[in-house]
PDB file of C-alpha atoms in Angstrom:
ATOM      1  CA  UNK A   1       0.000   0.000   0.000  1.00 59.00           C
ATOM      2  CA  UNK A   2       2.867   2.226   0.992  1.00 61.00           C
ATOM      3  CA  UNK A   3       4.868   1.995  -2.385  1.00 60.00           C
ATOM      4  CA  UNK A   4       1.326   3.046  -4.297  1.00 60.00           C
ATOM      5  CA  UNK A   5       0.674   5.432  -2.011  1.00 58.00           C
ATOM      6  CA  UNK A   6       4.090   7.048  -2.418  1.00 61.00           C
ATOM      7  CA  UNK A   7       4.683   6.409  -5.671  1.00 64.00           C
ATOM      8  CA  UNK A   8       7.239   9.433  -6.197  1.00 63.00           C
ATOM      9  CA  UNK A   9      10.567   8.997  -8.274  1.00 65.00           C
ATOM     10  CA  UNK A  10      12.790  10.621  -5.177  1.00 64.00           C
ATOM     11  CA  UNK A  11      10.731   7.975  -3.104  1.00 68.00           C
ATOM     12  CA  UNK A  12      12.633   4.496  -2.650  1.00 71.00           C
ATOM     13  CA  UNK A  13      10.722   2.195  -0.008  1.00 73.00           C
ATOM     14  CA  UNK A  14      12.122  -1.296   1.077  1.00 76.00           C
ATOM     15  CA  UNK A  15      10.285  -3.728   2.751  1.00 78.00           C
ATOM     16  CA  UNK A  16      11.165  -5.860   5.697  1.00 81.00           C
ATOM     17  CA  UNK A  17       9.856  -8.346   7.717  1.00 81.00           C
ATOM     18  CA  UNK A  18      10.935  -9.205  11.599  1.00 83.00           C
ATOM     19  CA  UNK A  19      10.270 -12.346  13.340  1.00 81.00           C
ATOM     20  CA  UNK A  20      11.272 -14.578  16.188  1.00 80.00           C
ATOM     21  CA  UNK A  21      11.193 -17.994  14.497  1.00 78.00           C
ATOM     22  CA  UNK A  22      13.904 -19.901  16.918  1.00 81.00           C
ATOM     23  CA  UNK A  23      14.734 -18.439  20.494  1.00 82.00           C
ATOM     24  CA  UNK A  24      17.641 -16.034  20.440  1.00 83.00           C
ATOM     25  CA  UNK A  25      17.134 -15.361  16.621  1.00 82.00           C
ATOM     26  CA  UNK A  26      15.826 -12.721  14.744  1.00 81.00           C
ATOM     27  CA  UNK A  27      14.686 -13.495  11.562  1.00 81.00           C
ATOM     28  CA  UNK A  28      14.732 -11.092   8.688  1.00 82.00           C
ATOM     29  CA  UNK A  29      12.617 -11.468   5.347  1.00 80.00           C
ATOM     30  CA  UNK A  30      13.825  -8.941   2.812  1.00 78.00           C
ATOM     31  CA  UNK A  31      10.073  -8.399  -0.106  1.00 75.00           C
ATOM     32  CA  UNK A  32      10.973  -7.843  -3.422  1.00 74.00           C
ATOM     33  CA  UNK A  33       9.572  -4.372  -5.011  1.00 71.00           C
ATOM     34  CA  UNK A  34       5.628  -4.776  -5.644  1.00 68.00           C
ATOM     35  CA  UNK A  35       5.484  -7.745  -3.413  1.00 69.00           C
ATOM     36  CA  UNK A  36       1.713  -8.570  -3.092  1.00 69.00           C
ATOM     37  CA  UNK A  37       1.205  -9.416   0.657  1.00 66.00           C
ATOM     38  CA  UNK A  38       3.490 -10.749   3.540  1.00 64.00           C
ATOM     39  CA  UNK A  39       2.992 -14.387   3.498  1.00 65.00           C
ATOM     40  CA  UNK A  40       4.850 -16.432   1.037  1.00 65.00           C
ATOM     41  CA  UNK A  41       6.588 -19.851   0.716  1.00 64.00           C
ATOM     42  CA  UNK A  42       9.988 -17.866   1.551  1.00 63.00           C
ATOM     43  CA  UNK A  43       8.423 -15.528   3.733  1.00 65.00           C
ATOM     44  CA  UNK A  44       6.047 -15.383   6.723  1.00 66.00           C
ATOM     45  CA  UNK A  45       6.284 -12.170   8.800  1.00 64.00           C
ATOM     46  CA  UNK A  46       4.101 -13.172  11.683  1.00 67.00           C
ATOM     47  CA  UNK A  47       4.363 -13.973  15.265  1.00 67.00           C
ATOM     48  CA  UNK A  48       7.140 -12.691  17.651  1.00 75.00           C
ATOM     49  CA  UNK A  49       8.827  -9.561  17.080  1.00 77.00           C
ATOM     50  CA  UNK A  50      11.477  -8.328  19.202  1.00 82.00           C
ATOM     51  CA  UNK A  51      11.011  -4.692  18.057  1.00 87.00           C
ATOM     52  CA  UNK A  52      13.894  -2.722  19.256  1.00 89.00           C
ATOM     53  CA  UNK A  53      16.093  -5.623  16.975  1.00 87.00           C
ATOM     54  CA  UNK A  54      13.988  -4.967  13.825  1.00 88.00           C
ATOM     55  CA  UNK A  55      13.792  -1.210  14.252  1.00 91.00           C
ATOM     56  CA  UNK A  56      17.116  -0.944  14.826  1.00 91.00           C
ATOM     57  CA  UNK A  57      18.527  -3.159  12.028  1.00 88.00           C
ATOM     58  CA  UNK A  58      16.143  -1.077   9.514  1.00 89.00           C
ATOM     59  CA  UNK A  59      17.361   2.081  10.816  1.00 88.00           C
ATOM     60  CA  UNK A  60      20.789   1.573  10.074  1.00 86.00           C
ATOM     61  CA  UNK A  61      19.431  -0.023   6.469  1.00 85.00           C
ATOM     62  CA  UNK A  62      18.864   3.842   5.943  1.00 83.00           C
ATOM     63  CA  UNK A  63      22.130   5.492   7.146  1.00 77.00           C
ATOM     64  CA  UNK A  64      23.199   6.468   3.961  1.00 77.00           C
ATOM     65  CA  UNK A  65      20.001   7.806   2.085  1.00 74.00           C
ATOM     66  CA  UNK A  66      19.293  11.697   2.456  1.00 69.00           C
ATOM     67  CA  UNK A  67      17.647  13.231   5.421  1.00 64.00           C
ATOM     68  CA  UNK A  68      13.920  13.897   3.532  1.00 66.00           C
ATOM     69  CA  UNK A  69      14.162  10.259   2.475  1.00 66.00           C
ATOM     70  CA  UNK A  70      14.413   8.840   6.147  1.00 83.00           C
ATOM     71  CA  UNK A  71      11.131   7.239   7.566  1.00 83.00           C
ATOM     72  CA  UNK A  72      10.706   4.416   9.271  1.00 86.00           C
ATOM     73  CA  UNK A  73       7.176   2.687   8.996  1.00 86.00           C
ATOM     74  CA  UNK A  74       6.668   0.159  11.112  1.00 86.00           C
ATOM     75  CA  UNK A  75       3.556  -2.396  10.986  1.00 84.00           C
ATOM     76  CA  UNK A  76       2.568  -4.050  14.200  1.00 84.00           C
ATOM     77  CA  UNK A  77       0.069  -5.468  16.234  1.00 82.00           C
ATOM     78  CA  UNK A  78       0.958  -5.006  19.567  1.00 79.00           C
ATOM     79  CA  UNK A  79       4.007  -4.878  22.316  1.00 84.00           C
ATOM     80  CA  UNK A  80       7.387  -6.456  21.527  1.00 87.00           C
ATOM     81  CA  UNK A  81       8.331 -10.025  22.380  1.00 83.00           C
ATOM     82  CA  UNK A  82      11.695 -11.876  22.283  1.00 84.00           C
ATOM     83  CA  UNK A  83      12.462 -15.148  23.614  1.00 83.00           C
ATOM     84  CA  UNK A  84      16.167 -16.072  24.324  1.00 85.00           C
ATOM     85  CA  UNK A  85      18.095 -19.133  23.259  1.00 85.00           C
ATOM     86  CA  UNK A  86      16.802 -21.780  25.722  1.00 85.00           C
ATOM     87  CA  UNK A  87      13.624 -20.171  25.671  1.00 81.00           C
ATOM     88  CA  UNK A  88      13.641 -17.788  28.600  1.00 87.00           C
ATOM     89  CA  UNK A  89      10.885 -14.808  27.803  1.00 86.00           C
ATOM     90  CA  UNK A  90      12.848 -11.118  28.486  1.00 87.00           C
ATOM     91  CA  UNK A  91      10.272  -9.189  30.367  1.00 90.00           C
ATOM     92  CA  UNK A  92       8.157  -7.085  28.481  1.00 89.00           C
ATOM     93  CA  UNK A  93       9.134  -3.559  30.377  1.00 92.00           C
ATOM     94  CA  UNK A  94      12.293  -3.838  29.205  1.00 93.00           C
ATOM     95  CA  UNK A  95      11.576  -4.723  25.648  1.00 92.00           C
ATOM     96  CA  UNK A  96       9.895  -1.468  25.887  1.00 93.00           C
ATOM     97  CA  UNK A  97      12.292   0.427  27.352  1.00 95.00           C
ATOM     98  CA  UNK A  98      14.946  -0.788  24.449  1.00 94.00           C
ATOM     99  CA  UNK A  99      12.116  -0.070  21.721  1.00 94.00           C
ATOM    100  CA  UNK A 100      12.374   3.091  22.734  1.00 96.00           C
ATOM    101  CA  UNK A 101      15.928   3.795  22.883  1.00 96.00           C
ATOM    102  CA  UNK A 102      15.876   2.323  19.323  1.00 95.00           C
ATOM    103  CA  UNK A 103      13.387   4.791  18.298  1.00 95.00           C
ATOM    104  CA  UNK A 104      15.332   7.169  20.108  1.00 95.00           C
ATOM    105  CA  UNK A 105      18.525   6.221  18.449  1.00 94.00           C
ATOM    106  CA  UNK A 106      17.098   6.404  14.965  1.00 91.00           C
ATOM    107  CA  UNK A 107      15.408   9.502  15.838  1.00 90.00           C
ATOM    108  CA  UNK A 108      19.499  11.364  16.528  1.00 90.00           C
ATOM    109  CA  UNK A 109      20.744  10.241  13.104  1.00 87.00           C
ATOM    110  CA  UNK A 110      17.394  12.047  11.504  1.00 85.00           C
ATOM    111  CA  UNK A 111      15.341   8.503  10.610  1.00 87.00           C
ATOM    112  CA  UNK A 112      11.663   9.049  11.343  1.00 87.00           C
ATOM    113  CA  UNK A 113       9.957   5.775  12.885  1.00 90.00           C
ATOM    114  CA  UNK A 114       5.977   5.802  12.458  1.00 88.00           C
ATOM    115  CA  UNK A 115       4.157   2.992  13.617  1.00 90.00           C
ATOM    116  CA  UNK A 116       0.915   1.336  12.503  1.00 87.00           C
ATOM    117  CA  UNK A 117      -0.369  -0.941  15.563  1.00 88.00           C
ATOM    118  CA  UNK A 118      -3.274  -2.725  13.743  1.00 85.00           C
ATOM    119  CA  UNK A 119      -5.625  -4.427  16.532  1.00 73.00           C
ATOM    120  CA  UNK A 120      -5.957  -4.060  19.866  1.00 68.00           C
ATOM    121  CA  UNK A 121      -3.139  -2.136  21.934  1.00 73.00           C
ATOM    122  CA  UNK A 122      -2.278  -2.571  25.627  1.00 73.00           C
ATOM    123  CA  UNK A 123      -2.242   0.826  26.348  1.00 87.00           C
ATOM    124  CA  UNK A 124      -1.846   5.034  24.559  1.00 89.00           C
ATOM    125  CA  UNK A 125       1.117   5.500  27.735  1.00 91.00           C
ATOM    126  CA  UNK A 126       3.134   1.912  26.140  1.00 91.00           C
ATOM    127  CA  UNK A 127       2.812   3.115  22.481  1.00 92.00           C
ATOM    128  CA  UNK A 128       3.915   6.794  23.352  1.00 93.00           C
ATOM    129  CA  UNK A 129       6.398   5.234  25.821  1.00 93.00           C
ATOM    130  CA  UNK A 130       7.899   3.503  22.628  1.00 94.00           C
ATOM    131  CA  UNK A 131       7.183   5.537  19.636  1.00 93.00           C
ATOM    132  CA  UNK A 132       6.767   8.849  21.052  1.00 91.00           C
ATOM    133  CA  UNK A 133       3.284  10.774  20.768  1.00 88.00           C
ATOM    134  CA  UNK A 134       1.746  11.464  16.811  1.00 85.00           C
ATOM    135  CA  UNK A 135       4.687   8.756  15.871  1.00 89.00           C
ATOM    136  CA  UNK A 136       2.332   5.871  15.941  1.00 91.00           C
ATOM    137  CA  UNK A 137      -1.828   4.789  15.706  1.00 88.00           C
ATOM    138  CA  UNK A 138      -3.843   2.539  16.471  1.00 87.00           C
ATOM    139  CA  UNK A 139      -5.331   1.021  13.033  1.00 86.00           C
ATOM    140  CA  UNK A 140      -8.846  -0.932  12.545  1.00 83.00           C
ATOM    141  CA  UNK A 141      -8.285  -4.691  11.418  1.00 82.00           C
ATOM    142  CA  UNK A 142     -11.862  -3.337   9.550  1.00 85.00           C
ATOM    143  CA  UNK A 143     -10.307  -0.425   8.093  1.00 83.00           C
ATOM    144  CA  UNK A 144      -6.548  -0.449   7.276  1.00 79.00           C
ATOM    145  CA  UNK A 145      -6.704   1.430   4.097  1.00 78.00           C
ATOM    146  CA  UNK A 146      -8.306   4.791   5.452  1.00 82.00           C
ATOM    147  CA  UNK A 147      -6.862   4.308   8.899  1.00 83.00           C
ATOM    148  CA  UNK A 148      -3.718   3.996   7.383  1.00 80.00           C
ATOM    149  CA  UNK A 149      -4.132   6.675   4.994  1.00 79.00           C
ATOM    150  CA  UNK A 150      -5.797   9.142   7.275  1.00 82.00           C
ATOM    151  CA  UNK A 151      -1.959   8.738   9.538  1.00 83.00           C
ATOM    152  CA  UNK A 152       0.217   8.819   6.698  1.00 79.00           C
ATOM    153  CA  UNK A 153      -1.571  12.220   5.397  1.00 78.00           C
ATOM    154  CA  UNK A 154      -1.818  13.391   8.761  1.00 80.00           C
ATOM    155  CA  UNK A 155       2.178  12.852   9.017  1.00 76.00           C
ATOM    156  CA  UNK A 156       2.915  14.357   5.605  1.00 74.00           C
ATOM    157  CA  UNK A 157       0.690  17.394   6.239  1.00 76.00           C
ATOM    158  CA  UNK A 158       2.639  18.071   9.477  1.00 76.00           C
ATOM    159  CA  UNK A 159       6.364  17.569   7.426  1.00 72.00           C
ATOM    160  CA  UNK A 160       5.346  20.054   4.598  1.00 73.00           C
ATOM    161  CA  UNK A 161       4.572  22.608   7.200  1.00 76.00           C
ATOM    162  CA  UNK A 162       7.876  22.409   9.002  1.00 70.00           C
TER     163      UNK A 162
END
C-alpha cells in the first residue's frame, strides 16, 4: 500500500519483515519491489517480534540515504516479544524500554519511525512510551486502508509545514 501510495521517483521504499522464528534469533525477510502481501513460501512475517532488533537493524538499512528520504514505517500489532536461546521470555518492560531507545537512536541520526499498531493495543502510555506521541496509531483490522491513509496524510501534512 505504501509503495502506491508514495509512488514518487525521489521515493525508494524497502520492505522488511521481523520475526522470532527460533529463540535467540531474529529473523529477517527482505520483499521484493511490488510484493503482493506478507505471506509467502519464503516468507512469513508473523508472530514474535522483538522490536527494538527490527527497528534498529532497519534504521541503520537507511544510514546512507538523504535526510527527507528517512522514515521508518513500522507495521505491528501489539508490544514487543523476544524469547532467548533456551527459551527464557525477556520481560516485556524492558523490551519497551529498548524499543524506545531504538526509536530514540534512529530519531538522533534524523530517521523518522511511524508505527501502525493494527488491533488491539495494551495501552496510549506503552505506544507513546515507545514511539513517542503522533509517531504511531492505532489502526482498525476493519479499516486499514483509510486508517492507514488518514496517519500517513496526517504525518505528511505536518512535514510540509515544518
Amino acid at each position: 500500500m505504501l509503495q502506491i501510495a508514495m509512488n514518487f521517483p525521489f521515493v525508494h521504499i524497502k520492505v522488511m519483515g521481523f520475526n522470532c522464528v527460533k529463540a535467540g534469533e531474529l529473523t529477517i525477510y527482505d520483499y521484493q519491489e511490488g510484493c503482493k502481501g506478507l505471506v509467502s513460501s519464503v516468507s512469513s512475517a508473523k508472530g514474535l517480534t522483538p522490536l527494538s532488533h527490527a527497528i534498529q537493524f532497519a534504521g541503520r538499512s537507511m544510514a546512507h540515504h538523504r535526510k527527507d528520504e528517512k522514515h521508518l514505517f513500522l507495521l505491528g500489532d501489539g508490544l514487543p516479544y523476544y524469547l532467548l536461546e533456551g527459551g527464557k521470555k525477556i520481560d516485556t518492560r524492558s523490551l519497551m524500554n529498548w524499543t524506545g531507545d531504538a526509536v530514540n537512536e534512529l530519531d538522533r541520526i534524523k530517521v523518522r519511525t511511524w508505527a501502525f499498531m493494527i488491533g488491539a493495543i495494551s495501552s496510549d502510555a506503552q505506544m507513546d512510551m515507545m514511539f513517542g506521541t503522533r509517531h504511531w496509531r492505532n489502526i482498525s483490522p476493519n479499516d486499514i486502508a483509510a486508517d492507514s491513509f488518514n496517519f500517513i496524510r496526517t504525518q505528511f501534512v505536518r512535514y510540509l509545514k515544518r
